[in-house]
mmCIF file of C-alpha atoms in Angstrom:
data_model
loop_
_atom_site.group_PDB
_atom_site.id
_atom_site.type_symbol
_atom_site.label_atom_id
_atom_site.label_comp_id
_atom_site.label_asym_id
_atom_site.label_seq_id
_atom_site.Cartn_x
_atom_site.Cartn_y
_atom_site.Cartn_z
ATOM 1 C CA UNK A 1 -99.543 -60.043 -62.954
ATOM 2 C CA UNK A 2 -99.490 -56.539 -62.279
ATOM 3 C CA UNK A 3 -96.657 -54.879 -63.876
ATOM 4 C CA UNK A 4 -95.756 -57.039 -66.635
ATOM 5 C CA UNK A 5 -96.808 -54.414 -69.998
ATOM 6 C CA UNK A 6 -93.849 -56.375 -71.348
ATOM 7 C CA UNK A 7 -96.384 -59.520 -71.666
ATOM 8 C CA UNK A 8 -99.366 -58.304 -72.378
ATOM 9 C CA UNK A 9 -97.812 -55.720 -75.257
ATOM 10 C CA UNK A 10 -96.643 -59.002 -77.113
ATOM 11 C CA UNK A 11 -99.099 -60.419 -76.570
ATOM 12 C CA UNK A 12 -101.274 -58.426 -78.588
ATOM 13 C CA UNK A 13 -99.260 -57.204 -81.742
ATOM 14 C CA UNK A 14 -98.921 -60.784 -82.385
ATOM 15 C CA UNK A 15 -94.640 -60.217 -81.742
ATOM 16 C CA UNK A 16 -93.389 -63.929 -82.829
ATOM 17 C CA UNK A 17 -90.209 -65.376 -83.019
ATOM 18 C CA UNK A 18 -90.099 -68.297 -85.998
ATOM 19 C CA UNK A 19 -86.220 -70.443 -85.957
ATOM 20 C CA UNK A 20 -85.950 -71.060 -89.726
ATOM 21 C CA UNK A 21 -82.589 -73.153 -89.565
ATOM 22 C CA UNK A 22 -78.463 -73.284 -89.270
ATOM 23 C CA UNK A 23 -75.223 -74.751 -89.768
ATOM 24 C CA UNK A 24 -72.802 -76.409 -87.881
ATOM 25 C CA UNK A 25 -69.303 -76.493 -88.849
ATOM 26 C CA UNK A 26 -64.796 -76.644 -88.925
ATOM 27 C CA UNK A 27 -62.005 -74.620 -90.532
ATOM 28 C CA UNK A 28 -62.441 -71.358 -92.187
ATOM 29 C CA UNK A 29 -65.852 -71.048 -93.474
ATOM 30 C CA UNK A 30 -68.303 -67.571 -94.666
ATOM 31 C CA UNK A 31 -72.179 -67.784 -95.653
ATOM 32 C CA UNK A 32 -74.190 -65.231 -97.295
ATOM 33 C CA UNK A 33 -77.712 -64.428 -97.902
ATOM 34 C CA UNK A 34 -80.484 -62.523 -99.385
ATOM 35 C CA UNK A 35 -83.133 -61.111 -96.492
ATOM 36 C CA UNK A 36 -86.545 -60.748 -97.217
ATOM 37 C CA UNK A 37 -88.128 -60.188 -93.705
ATOM 38 C CA UNK A 38 -88.551 -56.892 -92.146
ATOM 39 C CA UNK A 39 -86.557 -58.199 -88.795
ATOM 40 C CA UNK A 40 -84.251 -61.040 -88.764
ATOM 41 C CA UNK A 41 -81.809 -62.265 -86.818
ATOM 42 C CA UNK A 42 -78.505 -64.888 -87.088
ATOM 43 C CA UNK A 43 -77.046 -66.593 -83.414
ATOM 44 C CA UNK A 44 -74.003 -67.780 -82.860
ATOM 45 C CA UNK A 45 -74.554 -71.179 -80.815
ATOM 46 C CA UNK A 46 -71.683 -71.563 -80.744
ATOM 47 C CA UNK A 47 -67.541 -70.268 -82.081
ATOM 48 C CA UNK A 48 -67.803 -66.669 -83.219
ATOM 49 C CA UNK A 49 -68.389 -64.487 -87.042
ATOM 50 C CA UNK A 50 -68.862 -60.974 -88.092
ATOM 51 C CA UNK A 51 -71.074 -60.431 -89.601
ATOM 52 C CA UNK A 52 -70.984 -57.486 -92.888
ATOM 53 C CA UNK A 53 -74.706 -56.803 -93.914
ATOM 54 C CA UNK A 54 -75.436 -53.120 -96.562
ATOM 55 C CA UNK A 55 -76.158 -50.348 -94.293
ATOM 56 C CA UNK A 56 -74.058 -51.036 -91.569
ATOM 57 C CA UNK A 57 -70.137 -49.155 -92.458
ATOM 58 C CA UNK A 58 -68.311 -51.480 -89.553
ATOM 59 C CA UNK A 59 -68.697 -54.929 -89.293
ATOM 60 C CA UNK A 60 -69.368 -57.320 -86.221
ATOM 61 C CA UNK A 61 -68.164 -58.819 -84.315
ATOM 62 C CA UNK A 62 -70.009 -61.450 -82.831
ATOM 63 C CA UNK A 63 -69.228 -63.510 -79.954
ATOM 64 C CA UNK A 64 -70.690 -67.363 -78.535
ATOM 65 C CA UNK A 65 -73.960 -66.815 -77.245
ATOM 66 C CA UNK A 66 -73.972 -63.436 -79.390
ATOM 67 C CA UNK A 67 -77.135 -62.072 -81.713
ATOM 68 C CA UNK A 68 -77.490 -60.130 -84.254
ATOM 69 C CA UNK A 69 -81.363 -58.253 -85.416
ATOM 70 C CA UNK A 70 -80.746 -57.254 -88.806
ATOM 71 C CA UNK A 71 -83.600 -54.052 -89.008
ATOM 72 C CA UNK A 72 -84.500 -53.990 -93.058
ATOM 73 C CA UNK A 73 -80.994 -55.112 -94.239
ATOM 74 C CA UNK A 74 -81.735 -56.708 -98.021
ATOM 75 C CA UNK A 75 -78.395 -58.940 -98.039
ATOM 76 C CA UNK A 76 -76.003 -60.759 -94.825
ATOM 77 C CA UNK A 77 -72.390 -62.227 -95.012
ATOM 78 C CA UNK A 78 -70.408 -63.720 -92.271
ATOM 79 C CA UNK A 79 -67.417 -65.125 -92.041
ATOM 80 C CA UNK A 80 -65.553 -67.292 -89.410
ATOM 81 C CA UNK A 81 -63.160 -70.071 -88.321
ATOM 82 C CA UNK A 82 -59.561 -70.585 -89.282
ATOM 83 C CA UNK A 83 -57.331 -72.451 -91.640
ATOM 84 C CA UNK A 84 -55.064 -72.267 -95.166
ATOM 85 C CA UNK A 85 -56.328 -72.384 -97.793
ATOM 86 C CA UNK A 86 -59.724 -70.737 -98.999
ATOM 87 C CA UNK A 87 -62.960 -70.471 -97.259
ATOM 88 C CA UNK A 88 -65.694 -73.450 -97.481
ATOM 89 C CA UNK A 89 -68.741 -71.540 -99.021
ATOM 90 C CA UNK A 90 -72.655 -71.590 -97.468
ATOM 91 C CA UNK A 91 -75.467 -71.183 -98.743
ATOM 92 C CA UNK A 92 -77.746 -69.939 -95.820
ATOM 93 C CA UNK A 93 -80.164 -73.305 -95.445
ATOM 94 C CA UNK A 94 -83.360 -73.081 -94.920
ATOM 95 C CA UNK A 95 -83.457 -75.816 -92.205
ATOM 96 C CA UNK A 96 -82.098 -78.130 -90.303
ATOM 97 C CA UNK A 97 -80.550 -80.762 -92.580
ATOM 98 C CA UNK A 98 -76.747 -80.134 -92.172
ATOM 99 C CA UNK A 99 -77.263 -81.520 -88.554
ATOM 100 C CA UNK A 100 -78.695 -84.363 -88.801
ATOM 101 C CA UNK A 101 -76.336 -85.490 -91.531
ATOM 102 C CA UNK A 102 -73.442 -84.400 -88.455
ATOM 103 C CA UNK A 103 -75.494 -85.107 -86.049
ATOM 104 C CA UNK A 104 -72.096 -87.093 -84.726
ATOM 105 C CA UNK A 105 -70.043 -84.129 -84.666
ATOM 106 C CA UNK A 106 -72.028 -81.955 -83.892
ATOM 107 C CA UNK A 107 -70.295 -81.444 -79.947
ATOM 108 C CA UNK A 108 -67.053 -80.936 -82.148
ATOM 109 C CA UNK A 109 -68.733 -78.567 -83.892
ATOM 110 C CA UNK A 110 -66.398 -75.498 -84.656
ATOM 111 C CA UNK A 111 -69.201 -72.927 -85.461
ATOM 112 C CA UNK A 112 -73.024 -73.266 -85.104
ATOM 113 C CA UNK A 113 -75.054 -71.173 -86.682
ATOM 114 C CA UNK A 114 -79.233 -70.644 -86.386
ATOM 115 C CA UNK A 115 -80.980 -68.649 -87.838
ATOM 116 C CA UNK A 116 -84.789 -67.194 -87.191
ATOM 117 C CA UNK A 117 -87.452 -64.166 -88.187
ATOM 118 C CA UNK A 118 -88.884 -62.270 -85.873
ATOM 119 C CA UNK A 119 -92.976 -62.569 -86.771
ATOM 120 C CA UNK A 120 -94.449 -58.413 -87.131
ATOM 121 C CA UNK A 121 -98.461 -57.465 -87.825
ATOM 122 C CA UNK A 122 -98.207 -54.490 -88.419
ATOM 123 C CA UNK A 123 -98.491 -52.657 -84.643
ATOM 124 C CA UNK A 124 -96.038 -55.462 -83.698
ATOM 125 C CA UNK A 125 -93.886 -52.908 -86.857
ATOM 126 C CA UNK A 126 -94.713 -50.266 -85.061
ATOM 127 C CA UNK A 127 -93.034 -51.479 -81.162
ATOM 128 C CA UNK A 128 -89.989 -52.923 -83.099
ATOM 129 C CA UNK A 129 -88.496 -51.633 -86.060
ATOM 130 C CA UNK A 130 -88.382 -47.483 -84.359
ATOM 131 C CA UNK A 131 -86.924 -49.519 -81.426
ATOM 132 C CA UNK A 132 -83.974 -51.426 -83.602
ATOM 133 C CA UNK A 133 -80.800 -49.742 -84.951
ATOM 134 C CA UNK A 134 -80.211 -50.495 -89.150
ATOM 135 C CA UNK A 135 -77.567 -54.166 -86.334
ATOM 136 C CA UNK A 136 -78.914 -54.253 -83.564
ATOM 137 C CA UNK A 137 -76.639 -56.581 -81.530
ATOM 138 C CA UNK A 138 -77.115 -58.918 -78.213
ATOM 139 C CA UNK A 139 -74.328 -60.021 -76.241
ATOM 140 C CA UNK A 140 -74.363 -62.848 -74.451
ATOM 141 C CA UNK A 141 -71.777 -62.659 -72.571
ATOM 142 C CA UNK A 142 -74.161 -59.803 -70.869
ATOM 143 C CA UNK A 143 -74.903 -59.782 -67.122
ATOM 144 C CA UNK A 144 -78.803 -59.952 -68.101
ATOM 145 C CA UNK A 145 -78.751 -62.826 -71.115
ATOM 146 C CA UNK A 146 -78.197 -66.182 -69.019
ATOM 147 C CA UNK A 147 -81.580 -67.429 -70.007
ATOM 148 C CA UNK A 148 -80.724 -66.059 -74.298
ATOM 149 C CA UNK A 149 -78.020 -68.360 -73.497
ATOM 150 C CA UNK A 150 -80.185 -71.206 -72.284
ATOM 151 C CA UNK A 151 -83.173 -70.184 -74.909
ATOM 152 C CA UNK A 152 -79.782 -71.118 -77.688
ATOM 153 C CA UNK A 153 -78.696 -74.440 -75.640
ATOM 154 C CA UNK A 154 -82.530 -75.831 -75.934
ATOM 155 C CA UNK A 155 -83.211 -74.730 -79.691
ATOM 156 C CA UNK A 156 -79.498 -76.731 -80.195
ATOM 157 C CA UNK A 157 -80.490 -79.856 -78.140
ATOM 158 C CA UNK A 158 -84.072 -80.333 -79.914
ATOM 159 C CA UNK A 159 -81.972 -79.051 -83.894
ATOM 160 C CA UNK A 160 -79.643 -82.206 -82.442
ATOM 161 C CA UNK A 161 -81.946 -84.477 -80.876
ATOM 162 C CA UNK A 162 -84.450 -84.611 -84.007
ATOM 163 C CA UNK A 163 -86.671 -86.662 -81.759
ATOM 164 C CA UNK A 164 -90.063 -86.948 -82.390
ATOM 165 C CA UNK A 165 -92.552 -83.096 -81.738
ATOM 166 C CA UNK A 166 -89.207 -81.352 -82.622
ATOM 167 C CA UNK A 167 -90.363 -79.400 -84.607
ATOM 168 C CA UNK A 168 -93.438 -78.459 -82.161
ATOM 169 C CA UNK A 169 -90.933 -78.184 -79.468
ATOM 170 C CA UNK A 170 -88.537 -76.019 -81.542
ATOM 171 C CA UNK A 171 -90.981 -73.175 -82.280
ATOM 172 C CA UNK A 172 -91.893 -71.781 -78.729
ATOM 173 C CA UNK A 173 -88.937 -71.676 -78.147
ATOM 174 C CA UNK A 174 -88.470 -69.381 -80.690
ATOM 175 C CA UNK A 175 -90.655 -67.896 -78.800
ATOM 176 C CA UNK A 176 -89.109 -67.999 -75.322
ATOM 177 C CA UNK A 177 -86.321 -66.925 -77.080
ATOM 178 C CA UNK A 178 -87.491 -63.856 -78.572
ATOM 179 C CA UNK A 179 -88.244 -62.440 -75.125
ATOM 180 C CA UNK A 180 -85.399 -62.974 -74.121
ATOM 181 C CA UNK A 181 -83.854 -61.635 -77.038
ATOM 182 C CA UNK A 182 -85.272 -58.324 -76.010
ATOM 183 C CA UNK A 183 -85.209 -58.933 -72.062
ATOM 184 C CA UNK A 184 -80.517 -58.527 -72.918
ATOM 185 C CA UNK A 185 -81.646 -55.977 -76.048
ATOM 186 C CA UNK A 186 -83.397 -53.839 -73.333
ATOM 187 C CA UNK A 187 -81.050 -54.977 -70.369
ATOM 188 C CA UNK A 188 -78.026 -53.209 -73.007
ATOM 189 C CA UNK A 189 -79.217 -51.445 -75.192
ATOM 190 C CA UNK A 190 -80.243 -47.422 -75.155
ATOM 191 C CA UNK A 191 -83.928 -47.524 -76.839
ATOM 192 C CA UNK A 192 -84.489 -44.557 -78.079
ATOM 193 C CA UNK A 193 -87.982 -43.207 -77.562
ATOM 194 C CA UNK A 194 -91.104 -45.353 -78.198
ATOM 195 C CA UNK A 195 -93.011 -47.750 -76.863
ATOM 196 C CA UNK A 196 -90.174 -50.065 -75.598
ATOM 197 C CA UNK A 197 -88.362 -47.671 -74.492
ATOM 198 C CA UNK A 198 -92.134 -46.710 -72.307
ATOM 199 C CA UNK A 199 -92.202 -50.613 -71.370
ATOM 200 C CA UNK A 200 -88.738 -50.719 -69.704
ATOM 201 C CA UNK A 201 -89.351 -47.190 -67.649
ATOM 202 C CA UNK A 202 -89.333 -48.438 -64.172
ATOM 203 C CA UNK A 203 -90.144 -44.562 -62.776
ATOM 204 C CA UNK A 204 -93.484 -44.234 -66.149
ATOM 205 C CA UNK A 205 -94.502 -48.019 -65.152
ATOM 206 C CA UNK A 206 -97.537 -46.815 -62.007
ATOM 207 C CA UNK A 207 -99.157 -44.479 -64.727
ATOM 208 C CA UNK A 208 -98.784 -47.412 -67.284
ATOM 209 C CA UNK A 209 -100.278 -50.019 -64.605
ATOM 210 C CA UNK A 210 -103.429 -47.983 -64.771
ATOM 211 C CA UNK A 211 -103.989 -47.676 -68.173
ATOM 212 C CA UNK A 212 -103.214 -50.588 -68.728
ATOM 213 C CA UNK A 213 -105.400 -51.998 -66.507
ATOM 214 C CA UNK A 214 -108.496 -49.838 -66.809
ATOM 215 C CA UNK A 215 -107.947 -48.979 -70.762
ATOM 216 C CA UNK A 216 -111.723 -47.541 -70.344
ATOM 217 C CA UNK A 217 -111.567 -45.029 -68.254
ATOM 218 C CA UNK A 218 -111.446 -41.639 -69.504
ATOM 219 C CA UNK A 219 -108.136 -40.603 -67.304
ATOM 220 C CA UNK A 220 -106.286 -36.968 -66.546
ATOM 221 C CA UNK A 221 -103.271 -36.207 -66.999
ATOM 222 C CA UNK A 222 -102.970 -35.924 -62.230
ATOM 223 C CA UNK A 223 -104.035 -38.868 -62.196
ATOM 224 C CA UNK A 224 -101.177 -40.493 -64.216
ATOM 225 C CA UNK A 225 -98.584 -37.912 -62.294
ATOM 226 C CA UNK A 226 -99.841 -38.378 -59.111
ATOM 227 C CA UNK A 227 -99.695 -42.420 -59.292
ATOM 228 C CA UNK A 228 -95.834 -41.299 -61.070
ATOM 229 C CA UNK A 229 -95.846 -39.488 -58.530
ATOM 230 C CA UNK A 230 -94.708 -36.397 -60.819
ATOM 231 C CA UNK A 231 -95.603 -33.037 -61.205
ATOM 232 C CA UNK A 232 -98.202 -32.121 -64.346
ATOM 233 C CA UNK A 233 -96.096 -31.319 -65.853
ATOM 234 C CA UNK A 234 -92.432 -33.197 -65.451
ATOM 235 C CA UNK A 235 -94.663 -36.278 -65.999
ATOM 236 C CA UNK A 236 -96.259 -35.169 -69.025
ATOM 237 C CA UNK A 237 -93.041 -33.640 -69.879
ATOM 238 C CA UNK A 238 -91.355 -37.639 -69.153
ATOM 239 C CA UNK A 239 -93.207 -39.082 -70.686
ATOM 240 C CA UNK A 240 -93.270 -37.742 -73.726
ATOM 241 C CA UNK A 241 -89.258 -37.301 -73.335
ATOM 242 C CA UNK A 242 -89.066 -41.840 -73.353
ATOM 243 C CA UNK A 243 -92.088 -42.434 -75.629
ATOM 244 C CA UNK A 244 -92.527 -40.320 -77.883
ATOM 245 C CA UNK A 245 -95.468 -38.812 -77.770
ATOM 246 C CA UNK A 246 -97.626 -37.652 -75.378
ATOM 247 C CA UNK A 247 -99.668 -39.902 -72.467
ATOM 248 C CA UNK A 248 -103.494 -39.732 -73.643
ATOM 249 C CA UNK A 249 -102.159 -40.537 -77.483
ATOM 250 C CA UNK A 250 -100.380 -43.183 -76.278
ATOM 251 C CA UNK A 251 -103.778 -44.151 -74.223
ATOM 252 C CA UNK A 252 -105.497 -44.003 -78.020
ATOM 253 C CA UNK A 253 -103.055 -46.112 -79.391
ATOM 254 C CA UNK A 254 -103.111 -48.133 -76.913
ATOM 255 C CA UNK A 255 -107.129 -48.953 -77.384
ATOM 256 C CA UNK A 256 -106.547 -49.180 -80.346
ATOM 257 C CA UNK A 257 -104.584 -51.722 -80.247
ATOM 258 C CA UNK A 258 -107.511 -53.903 -78.203
ATOM 259 C CA UNK A 259 -109.788 -52.716 -80.669
ATOM 260 C CA UNK A 260 -107.232 -54.534 -83.096
ATOM 261 C CA UNK A 261 -107.045 -58.144 -81.363
ATOM 262 C CA UNK A 262 -110.994 -57.920 -79.987
ATOM 263 C CA UNK A 263 -111.843 -57.536 -84.202
ATOM 264 C CA UNK A 264 -109.863 -59.826 -84.476
ATOM 265 C CA UNK A 265 -110.267 -62.613 -81.461
ATOM 266 C CA UNK A 266 -114.040 -61.902 -81.268
ATOM 267 C CA UNK A 267 -118.073 -61.341 -81.606
ATOM 268 C CA UNK A 268 -118.768 -58.381 -79.392
ATOM 269 C CA UNK A 269 -120.570 -55.729 -81.457
ATOM 270 C CA UNK A 270 -119.156 -52.818 -82.236
ATOM 271 C CA UNK A 271 -120.485 -50.020 -80.288
ATOM 272 C CA UNK A 272 -119.800 -53.335 -77.256
ATOM 273 C CA UNK A 273 -116.207 -52.344 -78.141
ATOM 274 C CA UNK A 274 -116.567 -49.372 -78.382
ATOM 275 C CA UNK A 275 -117.847 -48.476 -74.906
ATOM 276 C CA UNK A 276 -115.754 -50.467 -72.875
ATOM 277 C CA UNK A 277 -113.187 -48.952 -74.670
ATOM 278 C CA UNK A 278 -114.413 -45.286 -73.301
ATOM 279 C CA UNK A 279 -115.782 -43.751 -76.363
ATOM 280 C CA UNK A 280 -119.268 -42.475 -75.779
ATOM 281 C CA UNK A 281 -120.549 -43.559 -79.252
ATOM 282 C CA UNK A 282 -120.368 -46.114 -81.688
ATOM 283 C CA UNK A 283 -119.337 -43.689 -84.820
ATOM 284 C CA UNK A 284 -116.360 -41.455 -82.306
ATOM 285 C CA UNK A 285 -115.253 -44.671 -81.547
ATOM 286 C CA UNK A 286 -115.351 -46.084 -85.388
ATOM 287 C CA UNK A 287 -114.575 -42.383 -86.926
ATOM 288 C CA UNK A 288 -110.981 -42.845 -84.024
ATOM 289 C CA UNK A 289 -109.792 -47.161 -85.482
ATOM 290 C CA UNK A 290 -110.234 -45.074 -89.779
ATOM 291 C CA UNK A 291 -108.291 -42.716 -88.322
ATOM 292 C CA UNK A 292 -105.489 -45.057 -86.900
ATOM 293 C CA UNK A 293 -105.945 -48.077 -88.850
ATOM 294 C CA UNK A 294 -107.048 -47.051 -92.498
ATOM 295 C CA UNK A 295 -110.835 -48.870 -92.082
ATOM 296 C CA UNK A 296 -113.958 -49.156 -90.475
ATOM 297 C CA UNK A 297 -113.918 -51.436 -87.551
ATOM 298 C CA UNK A 298 -116.575 -53.812 -89.402
ATOM 299 C CA UNK A 299 -114.300 -53.299 -92.724
ATOM 300 C CA UNK A 300 -111.192 -54.819 -90.833
ATOM 301 C CA UNK A 301 -113.386 -57.257 -89.082
ATOM 302 C CA UNK A 302 -113.949 -58.611 -92.042
ATOM 303 C CA UNK A 303 -110.930 -58.771 -93.930
ATOM 304 C CA UNK A 304 -108.953 -60.126 -90.953
ATOM 305 C CA UNK A 305 -111.193 -63.625 -90.964
ATOM 306 C CA UNK A 306 -111.022 -64.131 -94.757
ATOM 307 C CA UNK A 307 -107.335 -63.209 -94.176
ATOM 308 C CA UNK A 308 -107.610 -66.519 -92.217
ATOM 309 C CA UNK A 309 -110.252 -68.397 -93.541
ATOM 310 C CA UNK A 310 -107.866 -68.634 -96.874
ATOM 311 C CA UNK A 311 -104.599 -68.914 -94.930
ATOM 312 C CA UNK A 312 -103.428 -65.357 -96.867
ATOM 313 C CA UNK A 313 -100.667 -62.967 -94.654
ATOM 314 C CA UNK A 314 -102.178 -59.627 -93.842
ATOM 315 C CA UNK A 315 -100.281 -56.808 -95.339
ATOM 316 C CA UNK A 316 -97.081 -55.118 -93.390
ATOM 317 C CA UNK A 317 -96.665 -51.430 -93.761
#
């Protein structure tokens, strides 16, 4: 499919939405959790709650279908429900045992909360962390979010049923939920300059199509501007405003992301990869790669394969 850079970018930078647990409850309640992942999300599958977290002055009111994305926060507190007396204390669980225990009462539950995190490699962090505020609010009631609510319902069905293969299904639905979250957020929010905003810019899309289709071609600014039906000056100015970098700098970064994927997954010789990506020589490519990634292509490939064999996670930056 042409022009679908978001799918291509999500694949290259290996961003995945992973579900981790949740709870169902009635009456007045409060839930607290420490946060270790760079990006955590909380979804109100049913009911309403008020979210508080560190570094953010105003609480966030979550309504049915809403999702909060927490960007490098240390803790969260959710308060919800109604009733007399002290609220029920809930420690955010890992897993879905409470759903299975309360399966018979799930339909009548006042509040249902699902939680997860977004798994990122360093390239994924660059894409998302620069685009998201400390707390991003994705509204399930907005016109752009019907798929988001459907994704939550599918996950909830799998969690409640606990059928054979449910864990596999929840993993797959978690990835689709991430895509629907990003679609809804892009439609609802005013994105800061960066790659995510660039992917959503319709006027620049023809030029982006060219760079993604032939990343090894020595593109000139005039060619890219012509594809976008702009003058060179207007194109360069708009691209920098939207992406936060000049067009050819973006092209260089994109080549490096493609190089990292190729080195992780393939066995192509470094010289061949350099030629495909438009570099005049292996040494020129290696110098550019080390400047961008911090190590040589060969060292990067060896480290990625060692980590894949041992199951170690790549270092976060």
